[in-house]
Every structure is written in structure tokens, then in C-alpha cells.
C-alpha positions as MATLAB code, in Angstrom:
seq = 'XXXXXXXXXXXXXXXXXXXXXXXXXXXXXXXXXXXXXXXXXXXXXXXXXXXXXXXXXXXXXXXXXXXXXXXXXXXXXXXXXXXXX';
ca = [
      48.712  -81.473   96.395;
      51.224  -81.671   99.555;
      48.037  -81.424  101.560;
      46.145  -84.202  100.287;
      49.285  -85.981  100.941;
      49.636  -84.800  104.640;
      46.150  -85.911  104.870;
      47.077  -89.228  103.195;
      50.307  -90.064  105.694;
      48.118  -88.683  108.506;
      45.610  -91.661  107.955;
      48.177  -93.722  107.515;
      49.060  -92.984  110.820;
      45.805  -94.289  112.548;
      45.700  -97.241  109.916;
      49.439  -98.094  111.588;
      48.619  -97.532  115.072;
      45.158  -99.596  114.978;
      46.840 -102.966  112.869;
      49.587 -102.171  115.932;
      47.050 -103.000  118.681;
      45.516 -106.290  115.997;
      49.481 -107.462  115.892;
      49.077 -108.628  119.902;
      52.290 -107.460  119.831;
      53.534 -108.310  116.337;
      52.978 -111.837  117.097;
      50.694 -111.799  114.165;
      52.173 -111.597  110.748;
      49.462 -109.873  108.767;
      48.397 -107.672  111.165;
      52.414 -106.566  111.912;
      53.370 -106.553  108.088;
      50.395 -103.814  107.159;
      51.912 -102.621  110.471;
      54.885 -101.968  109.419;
      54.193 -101.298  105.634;
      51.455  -98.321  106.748;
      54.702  -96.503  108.919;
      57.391  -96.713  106.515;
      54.170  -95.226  103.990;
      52.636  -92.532  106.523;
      56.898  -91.287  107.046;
      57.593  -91.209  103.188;
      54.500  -89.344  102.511;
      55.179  -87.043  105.670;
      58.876  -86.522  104.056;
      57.286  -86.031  100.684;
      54.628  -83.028  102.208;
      57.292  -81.771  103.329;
      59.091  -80.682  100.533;
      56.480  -77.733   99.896;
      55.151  -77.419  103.458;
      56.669  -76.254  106.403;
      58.050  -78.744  109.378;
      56.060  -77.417  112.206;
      52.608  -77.187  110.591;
      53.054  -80.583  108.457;
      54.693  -82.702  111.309;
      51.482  -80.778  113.724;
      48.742  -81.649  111.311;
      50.207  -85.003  110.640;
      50.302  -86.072  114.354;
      47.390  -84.523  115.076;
      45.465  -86.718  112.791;
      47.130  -89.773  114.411;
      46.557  -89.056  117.755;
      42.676  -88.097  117.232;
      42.444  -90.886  114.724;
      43.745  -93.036  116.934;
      41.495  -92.044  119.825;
      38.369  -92.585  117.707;
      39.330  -95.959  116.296;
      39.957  -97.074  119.468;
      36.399  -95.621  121.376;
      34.648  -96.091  118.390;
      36.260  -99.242  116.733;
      37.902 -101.176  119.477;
      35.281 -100.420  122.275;
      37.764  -98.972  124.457;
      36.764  -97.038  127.255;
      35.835  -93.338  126.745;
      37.414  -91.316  130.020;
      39.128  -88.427  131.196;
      42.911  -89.622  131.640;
];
């Protein structure tokens, strides 16, 4: 079970960091509040995995998730441009 709830917080990650970009700088209230909401979420569930898992491999698999989520929401979703840097 802590591993379906890494997994969980880790897409809570990407959901957080793509209604980030859709807040144009949380001058948007929906898009800042499922901000928001989707951290506090991805870090209790993080803090809850945790408990059974250990800190380097659950805070590695966690932010791993985010950052490649991330990357393909924004490629992939957001059209952004695909390059080396």
C-alpha cells in the first residue's frame, strides 16, 4: 500500500506543477487553489509513504515522477519545446 501511495503523491506532483503554469502566476483562483490543494496532498501522502518506506528511495521515486511528469505534460500537453537544455 505505501507504494500506491508514493505513486499517488508522485502524480500529484505533476497535477501541482501543471495547474502552477495554468495559475499565470496564481493570478487565477481556480487554477492556484487546485494548485495549492494538489501540494499540501502530494506532501501528506509523501509523509504518509513514508512511514513504511525509506526517505531516500520514497523522496527519489516521488520526485522523479514529478520531474518526468512534469516534462511530459509540458512537451506533450502544453506544446512546449522538446530540446536538449
Amino acid at each position: 500500500m505505501p507504494w500506491i501511495i508514493l505513486l499517488v503523491a508522485g502524480g500529484l506532483e505533476v497535477v501541482w506543477a501543471y495547474y502552477m503554469k495554468r495559475s499565470d502566476g496564481f493570478t487565477l483562483l481556480v487554477p492556484s487553489v487546485i494548485t495549492l490543494t494538489a501540494m499540501v496532498a502530494s506532501v501528506v501522502l509523501l509523509a504518509v509513504a513514508m512511514k513504511s518506506l525509506p526517505l531516500g528511495t520514497a523522496y527519489m521515486v516521488w520526485t522523479g515522477i514529478g520531474a518526468i511528469g512534469a516534462f511530459a505534460v509540458g512537451v506533450i500537453v502544453l506544446g512546449e519545446q522538446l530540446s536538449a537544455g
